[in-house]
Tab-separated table of C-alpha atoms in Angstrom:
chain	number	residue	atom	x	y	z
A	144	MET	CA	95.920	-37.868	82.424
A	145	PRO	CA	94.537	-36.600	85.650
A	146	ILE	CA	97.782	-37.130	87.359
A	147	VAL	CA	99.412	-35.076	84.246
A	148	LYS	CA	96.990	-32.246	84.098
A	149	ASN	CA	97.625	-31.642	87.905
A	150	PHE	CA	101.485	-31.458	87.735
A	151	PHE	CA	100.978	-28.694	85.341
A	152	ILE	CA	98.333	-26.514	87.333
A	153	GLY	CA	100.895	-27.261	90.265
A	154	LEU	CA	103.568	-25.911	87.821
A	155	SER	CA	101.782	-22.850	86.918
A	156	ASN	CA	101.027	-21.679	90.257
A	157	ASN	CA	104.866	-21.707	91.249
A	158	THR	CA	105.734	-18.620	92.162
A	159	LEU	CA	109.502	-19.497	91.804
A	160	LEU	CA	109.211	-21.023	88.985
A	161	ASN	CA	107.210	-18.144	87.273
A	162	ASN	CA	109.966	-15.603	88.375
A	163	ALA	CA	112.925	-17.581	87.026
A	164	ALA	CA	111.132	-18.275	83.740
A	165	LYS	CA	110.683	-14.158	83.074
A	166	GLU	CA	114.728	-14.210	82.680
A	167	ILE	CA	114.840	-17.060	79.985
A	168	GLY	CA	111.627	-17.266	78.432
A	169	PRO	CA	112.716	-16.417	74.939
A	170	MET	CA	115.606	-19.302	75.246
A	171	LEU	CA	113.270	-22.115	76.186
A	172	GLY	CA	110.807	-21.035	73.329
A	173	ALA	CA	108.335	-18.861	74.549
A	174	ASN	CA	108.197	-16.803	71.706
A	175	LYS	CA	106.121	-19.527	70.278
A	176	VAL	CA	103.333	-19.021	72.552
A	177	VAL	CA	103.740	-15.220	73.554
A	178	ALA	CA	103.584	-12.163	71.009
A	179	GLY	CA	107.117	-11.035	72.703
A	180	ASN	CA	107.488	-8.330	75.344
A	181	THR	CA	107.764	-5.018	73.675
A	182	ILE	CA	104.862	-3.063	71.759
A	183	PRO	CA	106.389	-3.319	68.578
A	184	ALA	CA	106.850	-7.048	68.738
A	185	LEU	CA	103.326	-7.350	69.485
A	186	LEU	CA	102.041	-4.973	66.852
A	187	ASP	CA	104.058	-6.986	64.233
A	188	THR	CA	102.078	-10.283	65.351
A	189	ILE	CA	98.659	-8.373	65.189
A	190	GLU	CA	99.179	-6.863	61.550
A	191	ARG	CA	100.436	-10.331	60.718
A	192	LEU	CA	97.614	-11.767	61.596
A	193	ASN	CA	95.181	-9.337	60.213
A	194	ASP	CA	96.378	-9.189	56.852
A	195	LYS	CA	95.319	-13.116	57.217
A	196	GLY	CA	91.863	-11.644	57.658
A	197	ILE	CA	92.365	-13.038	61.398
A	198	THR	CA	91.249	-10.248	64.453
A	199	VAL	CA	92.963	-10.801	67.638
A	200	THR	CA	92.565	-10.394	71.567
A	201	VAL	CA	95.392	-9.620	73.783
A	202	ASP	CA	96.347	-10.623	76.730
A	203	CYS	CA	99.023	-8.826	78.951
A	204	LEU	CA	100.346	-11.474	81.281
A	205	GLY	CA	100.365	-11.110	84.961
A	206	GLU	CA	100.625	-13.715	87.718
A	207	PHE	CA	100.475	-12.591	91.649
A	208	VAL	CA	99.300	-9.467	91.903
A	209	ASP	CA	99.466	-8.474	95.296
A	210	THR	CA	99.730	-4.608	96.077
A	211	GLU	CA	97.389	-1.777	94.582
A	212	GLY	CA	100.818	-0.586	92.955
A	213	GLU	CA	101.069	-3.573	90.958
A	214	ALA	CA	97.240	-3.809	89.851
A	215	ILE	CA	97.654	-0.116	88.722
A	216	GLN	CA	100.943	-1.254	86.640
A	217	ALA	CA	98.921	-4.186	85.336
A	218	LYS	CA	96.220	-1.568	84.458
A	219	ASP	CA	98.528	0.836	82.433
A	220	GLN	CA	99.914	-1.505	80.444
A	221	ILE	CA	96.842	-2.756	79.028
A	222	LEU	CA	95.958	0.464	78.075
A	223	GLU	CA	99.467	1.081	76.708
A	224	VAL	CA	98.609	-1.876	74.607
A	225	MET	CA	94.881	-0.136	73.630
A	226	TYR	CA	96.572	3.133	72.448
A	227	ALA	CA	98.791	1.258	70.267
A	228	ILE	CA	96.010	-1.002	68.753
A	229	ASN	CA	94.066	1.819	68.191
A	230	ASN	CA	96.810	4.267	67.091
A	231	HIS	CA	97.739	1.537	64.335
A	232	ASN	CA	94.616	0.891	63.305
A	233	LEU	CA	95.097	-2.782	63.927
A	234	ASN	CA	92.076	-5.079	64.374
A	235	GLY	CA	92.008	-6.340	68.125
A	236	HIS	CA	90.642	-5.899	71.378
A	237	MET	CA	91.885	-7.017	75.001
A	238	SER	CA	91.319	-9.991	77.223
A	239	ILE	CA	91.478	-9.221	81.025
A	240	LYS	CA	92.001	-11.060	84.369
A	241	LEU	CA	90.026	-9.602	86.897
A	242	SER	CA	93.519	-10.630	89.486
A	243	GLN	CA	95.477	-8.527	87.462
A	244	LEU	CA	93.692	-5.548	88.492
A	245	GLY	CA	93.717	-6.333	92.054
A	246	SER	CA	90.377	-8.261	92.670
A	247	GLU	CA	92.302	-10.976	94.893
A	248	PHE	CA	92.907	-8.018	97.838
A	249	ASP	CA	90.510	-5.505	96.852
A	250	ILE	CA	87.618	-5.871	94.854
A	251	ASP	CA	86.409	-2.398	94.634
A	252	LEU	CA	90.022	-1.481	93.295
A	253	ALA	CA	89.967	-4.072	90.301
A	254	TYR	CA	86.264	-2.580	89.716
A	255	ARG	CA	87.517	1.018	89.591
A	256	ASN	CA	90.774	-0.389	87.030
A	257	LEU	CA	88.101	-2.130	85.173
A	258	ARG	CA	85.824	0.815	84.641
A	259	GLU	CA	88.764	3.443	83.631
A	260	ILE	CA	89.752	0.841	80.766
A	261	LEU	CA	86.544	0.355	79.484
A	262	LEU	CA	86.070	4.132	79.620
A	263	LYS	CA	88.847	4.752	77.546
A	264	ALA	CA	87.788	2.014	75.399
A	265	ASN	CA	84.582	3.297	74.261
A	266	GLU	CA	86.881	6.622	72.930
A	267	PHE	CA	88.652	3.239	70.792
A	268	ASN	CA	86.011	2.455	68.474
A	269	ASN	CA	84.218	0.851	71.522
A	270	MET	CA	86.633	-1.913	71.835
A	271	HIS	CA	85.775	-4.759	73.326
A	272	ILE	CA	87.169	-5.828	76.714
A	273	ASN	CA	86.724	-9.446	77.802
A	274	ILE	CA	87.047	-10.570	81.473
A	275	ASP	CA	89.105	-13.823	81.480
A	276	THR	CA	87.526	-16.446	83.711
A	277	GLU	CA	90.172	-17.811	86.529
A	278	LYS	CA	90.196	-20.518	88.862
A	279	TYR	CA	86.598	-21.303	90.538
A	280	ASP	CA	87.043	-19.466	93.862
A	281	SER	CA	87.306	-16.013	91.752
A	282	LEU	CA	83.923	-16.764	89.458
A	283	PHE	CA	81.773	-15.047	91.959
A	284	ASP	CA	84.134	-11.524	91.868
A	285	ILE	CA	84.244	-11.782	88.263
A	286	THR	CA	80.080	-11.963	87.967
A	287	GLN	CA	79.517	-9.416	90.970
A	288	VAL	CA	81.899	-6.792	88.592
A	289	LEU	CA	80.770	-7.675	85.167
A	290	ASP	CA	77.178	-7.206	86.901
A	291	ARG	CA	78.070	-3.541	88.139
A	292	LEU	CA	79.544	-2.984	84.470
A	293	LYS	CA	77.147	-4.012	82.206
A	294	GLY	CA	74.184	-1.967	82.496
A	295	GLU	CA	76.745	0.786	81.423
A	296	PHE	CA	78.874	-0.098	78.819
A	297	LYS	CA	78.011	-2.612	75.830
A	298	ASN	CA	81.499	-3.917	75.270
A	299	VAL	CA	82.224	-5.916	78.008
A	300	GLY	CA	81.864	-9.857	78.038
A	301	THR	CA	83.435	-12.645	79.803
A	302	VAL	CA	84.336	-16.561	79.296
A	303	ILE	CA	82.202	-19.692	80.156
A	304	GLN	CA	83.999	-22.843	81.360
A	305	ALA	CA	81.930	-25.633	79.869
A	306	TYR	CA	83.405	-27.935	82.806
A	307	LEU	CA	81.566	-25.859	85.935
A	308	TYR	CA	78.184	-27.393	86.589
A	309	LYS	CA	77.396	-23.187	86.883
A	310	ALA	CA	78.075	-23.037	83.203
A	311	ASP	CA	74.472	-23.373	81.982
A	312	ALA	CA	72.979	-20.946	84.423
A	313	LEU	CA	75.753	-18.586	83.253
A	314	VAL	CA	75.138	-18.974	79.613
A	315	ASP	CA	71.186	-18.339	80.702
A	316	LYS	CA	72.230	-15.369	82.419
A	317	TYR	CA	74.504	-13.421	79.569
A	318	PRO	CA	72.176	-13.914	76.459
A	319	GLU	CA	73.219	-10.023	75.790
A	320	LEU	CA	77.397	-10.051	76.510
A	321	ARG	CA	79.524	-11.546	74.121
A	322	LEU	CA	80.971	-14.908	75.386
A	323	ARG	CA	83.915	-16.884	74.725
A	324	MET	CA	82.915	-20.727	75.187
A	325	VAL	CA	85.920	-22.723	76.317
A	326	LYS	CA	86.331	-26.170	77.791
A	327	GLY	CA	88.557	-24.897	81.270
A	328	ALA	CA	92.009	-24.946	82.286
A	329	TYR	CA	92.049	-24.959	86.206
A	330	LYS	CA	91.351	-27.717	88.690
A	331	GLU	CA	88.441	-28.077	89.898
A	332	ALA	CA	86.889	-30.365	92.465
A	333	ASP	CA	84.000	-32.576	91.547
A	334	ASN	CA	81.461	-30.938	93.524
A	335	ILE	CA	82.294	-28.010	91.014
A	336	ALA	CA	83.255	-29.464	87.697
A	337	TYR	CA	83.253	-32.288	85.686
A	338	GLN	CA	86.410	-34.356	85.822
A	339	THR	CA	86.334	-36.697	82.421
A	340	LYS	CA	87.179	-35.550	78.932
A	341	GLU	CA	84.232	-37.053	77.762
A	342	GLU	CA	82.135	-35.340	80.227
A	343	ILE	CA	83.460	-32.148	79.165
A	344	ASP	CA	83.383	-32.339	75.929
A	345	GLU	CA	79.612	-33.450	75.637
A	346	ASN	CA	79.077	-30.457	77.812
A	347	TYR	CA	81.280	-28.057	75.744
A	348	ILE	CA	79.524	-28.883	72.152
A	349	ARG	CA	76.119	-28.978	74.301
A	350	LEU	CA	76.487	-25.413	75.403
A	351	ILE	CA	77.720	-23.660	72.477
A	352	LYS	CA	74.500	-25.043	70.666
A	353	LYS	CA	72.575	-23.879	73.165
A	354	ARG	CA	74.408	-20.431	73.207
A	355	LEU	CA	74.294	-20.082	69.155
A	356	LEU	CA	70.855	-20.700	69.168
A	357	THR	CA	69.329	-18.134	71.778
A	358	ALA	CA	72.437	-15.807	72.100
A	359	LYS	CA	71.742	-11.593	71.467
A	360	ASN	CA	75.631	-11.318	70.848
A	361	VAL	CA	78.572	-12.973	69.214
A	362	THR	CA	79.790	-16.503	70.540
A	363	SER	CA	83.390	-17.286	70.509
A	364	ILE	CA	84.429	-20.773	70.126
A	365	ALA	CA	87.641	-21.259	71.632
A	366	THR	CA	88.705	-24.393	70.654
A	367	HIS	CA	91.597	-26.473	68.814
A	368	ASP	CA	89.703	-29.637	68.875
A	369	ASP	CA	88.929	-30.977	64.962
A	370	ARG	CA	85.714	-33.011	66.252
A	371	VAL	CA	84.193	-30.421	67.945
A	372	ILE	CA	84.871	-27.551	65.259
A	373	THR	CA	83.586	-29.872	62.289
A	374	HIS	CA	80.047	-30.893	64.671
A	375	ILE	CA	79.479	-27.288	65.004
A	376	LEU	CA	80.081	-26.381	61.749
A	377	GLN	CA	77.728	-28.702	60.826
A	378	PHE	CA	75.104	-27.648	63.471
A	379	ILE	CA	76.240	-24.004	61.944
A	380	LYS	CA	74.742	-25.002	58.745
A	381	ASP	CA	72.195	-26.719	59.551
A	382	ASN	CA	70.237	-24.143	61.396
A	383	ASN	CA	71.660	-21.426	59.387
A	384	ILE	CA	73.398	-19.605	61.993
A	385	PRO	CA	74.529	-15.777	60.562
A	386	LYS	CA	78.282	-15.478	60.433
A	387	HIS	CA	78.019	-12.391	62.822
A	388	ARG	CA	76.612	-14.273	65.497
A	389	TYR	CA	80.122	-16.229	66.130
A	390	GLU	CA	83.742	-16.573	65.604
A	391	PHE	CA	86.390	-19.064	65.971
A	392	GLN	CA	89.261	-18.750	68.664
A	393	MET	CA	92.757	-20.196	68.825
A	394	LEU	CA	95.445	-19.636	70.550
A	395	TYR	CA	98.483	-17.803	69.574
A	396	GLY	CA	101.315	-20.714	68.484
A	397	PHE	CA	98.727	-23.827	68.597
A	398	ARG	CA	97.257	-25.177	65.363
A	399	THR	CA	98.700	-22.030	63.218
A	400	GLU	CA	97.776	-24.245	60.021
A	401	LEU	CA	94.307	-24.746	60.778
A	402	ALA	CA	93.211	-21.717	62.156
A	403	GLU	CA	94.320	-19.843	58.701
A	404	GLU	CA	92.401	-22.711	56.849
A	405	ILE	CA	89.102	-21.695	58.787
A	406	ALA	CA	89.704	-18.305	57.886
A	407	LYS	CA	90.344	-18.617	54.462
A	408	ASP	CA	87.109	-20.378	54.313
A	409	GLY	CA	85.315	-17.146	55.399
A	410	TYR	CA	84.682	-17.398	59.088
A	411	ASN	CA	85.126	-14.997	61.660
A	412	PHE	CA	88.271	-15.947	63.451
A	413	CYS	CA	90.393	-14.439	66.441
A	414	ILE	CA	93.632	-15.363	67.871
A	415	TYR	CA	94.164	-15.269	71.649
A	416	VAL	CA	97.541	-13.737	71.620
A	417	PRO	CA	99.582	-13.589	75.108
A	418	PHE	CA	102.066	-10.680	75.646
A	419	GLY	CA	104.562	-9.800	78.174
A	420	ASP	CA	107.604	-11.742	80.473
A	421	ASP	CA	104.781	-13.329	82.343
A	422	TRP	CA	104.258	-16.406	80.257
A	423	PHE	CA	104.853	-19.461	82.217
A	424	GLY	CA	102.046	-19.953	84.468
A	425	TYR	CA	99.807	-19.429	81.070
A	426	PHE	CA	102.130	-21.631	79.377
A	427	MET	CA	102.120	-24.709	82.353
A	428	ARG	CA	97.847	-24.228	82.239
A	429	ARG	CA	97.831	-24.676	78.314
A	430	LEU	CA	99.734	-28.118	78.473
A	431	ALA	CA	97.008	-28.883	81.587
A	432	GLU	CA	94.611	-28.656	78.604
A	433	ARG	CA	96.181	-30.518	76.242
A	434	PRO	CA	99.549	-32.161	77.622
A	435	GLN	CA	100.571	-33.219	74.022
A	436	ASN	CA	102.006	-29.530	73.691
A	437	LEU	CA	104.575	-30.211	76.120
A	438	ASN	CA	106.656	-31.331	72.747
A	439	LEU	CA	106.800	-27.695	71.546
A	440	MET	CA	108.408	-26.542	74.713
A	441	PHE	CA	110.558	-29.910	75.603
A	442	LYS	CA	112.512	-29.799	72.510
A	443	GLU	CA	114.461	-26.482	73.547
A	444	PHE	CA	114.501	-27.476	77.112
A	445	THR	CA	116.695	-30.224	76.559
A	446	LYS	CA	119.175	-28.635	73.916
A	447	PRO	CA	122.664	-28.675	75.840
A	448	GLU	CA	123.163	-25.088	75.767
A	449	VAL	CA	119.562	-24.407	77.294
A	450	LEU	CA	120.286	-26.591	80.331
A	451	LYS	CA	123.144	-25.153	80.877
A	452	LYS	CA	121.809	-21.652	81.316
A	453	ALA	CA	118.353	-22.288	82.425
A	454	GLY	CA	118.750	-23.851	85.757
A	455	ILE	CA	115.790	-24.526	87.638
A	456	VAL	CA	113.147	-24.224	85.387
A	457	ALA	CA	114.468	-26.199	82.639
A	458	ALA	CA	115.717	-29.115	85.173
A	459	SER	CA	111.758	-28.738	86.600
A	460	VAL	CA	110.531	-29.749	83.065
A	461	THR	CA	113.101	-32.241	82.038
A	462	ALA	CA	112.347	-33.966	85.032
A	463	LEU	CA	108.418	-33.136	84.007
A	464	GLY	CA	109.182	-34.904	80.546
A	465	ALA	CA	111.119	-38.017	82.483
A	466	THR	CA	107.974	-38.009	84.886
A	467	ILE	CA	105.414	-38.088	81.926
A	468	ALA	CA	107.642	-40.799	80.088
A	469	LEU	CA	107.931	-43.223	83.106
A	470	PHE	CA	103.441	-42.924	84.000
A	471	LYS	CA	102.847	-43.519	80.100
A	472	LYS	CA	105.186	-46.868	80.212
A	473	PHE	CA	103.687	-47.846	83.404
A	474	THR	CA	99.613	-47.258	82.304
A	475	SER	CA	100.563	-48.865	79.089
A	476	LYS	CA	101.371	-52.463	80.779
């Protein structure tokens, strides 16, 4: 449903809603998909997942970084989380957006910040640092920084968004890096990315297979799609892919039972754990990927006490729910 997806992407980019949501996140059920906004809360989540045989990759949430001071603050928070994970002997690593580190206004600043993070990661048992992908406009900056760093550091990787036409070339370019394979969560033009679910799914499965057969490093298969998981598990079995060459990934708070089931079956499993107050943009993009996830938050928004206190954010998402309901009714005729 492209209209619904575009709506969620628009909300994710709304500065007013993002700022308002920081104040009321827990009331709206953000704690269901974000591991709190304090280091102790995050560590409790990581420890609980580790006890179930699941590793984590932590995303220190942040949107709209516009100044050097904000970029340095984001870098310092990432370092603080790394220290905490290392000092508590937990099994986790970091996922970082280059825009948090200043890339949208100073690419050299972002490079310096990321290099400082990687240097510290080397001291922490070579902790992996993943550069998350963002909108297509940022792809050149991400690959430019990655290419500068990959010769010096062996613990850096990135994400491949299967809906991009360039995804094939990127898989070919980085066989030696640890890569996370995702379908893609941003709105891109049809000259840049596949548009239909069928096309995206087909390319996603094809790229995962290609990567599993050719990669020299770990492939992270990030999906909640049962059909894709079943298909890839059979491919892994048919081609005798060793377990150390891949892992499955899911988002914190989504399909928890399935994640634990796969981990219990002996497969390497990692949960993507968001952390911090800037939860709104992150969650809206998750809804854009899978609008069915709206039910998780909509139940919280429609409680009378939330509608009374939450103001603009609650009203917006309540209106969104009504819009979707009307759209479904219209398209079903």
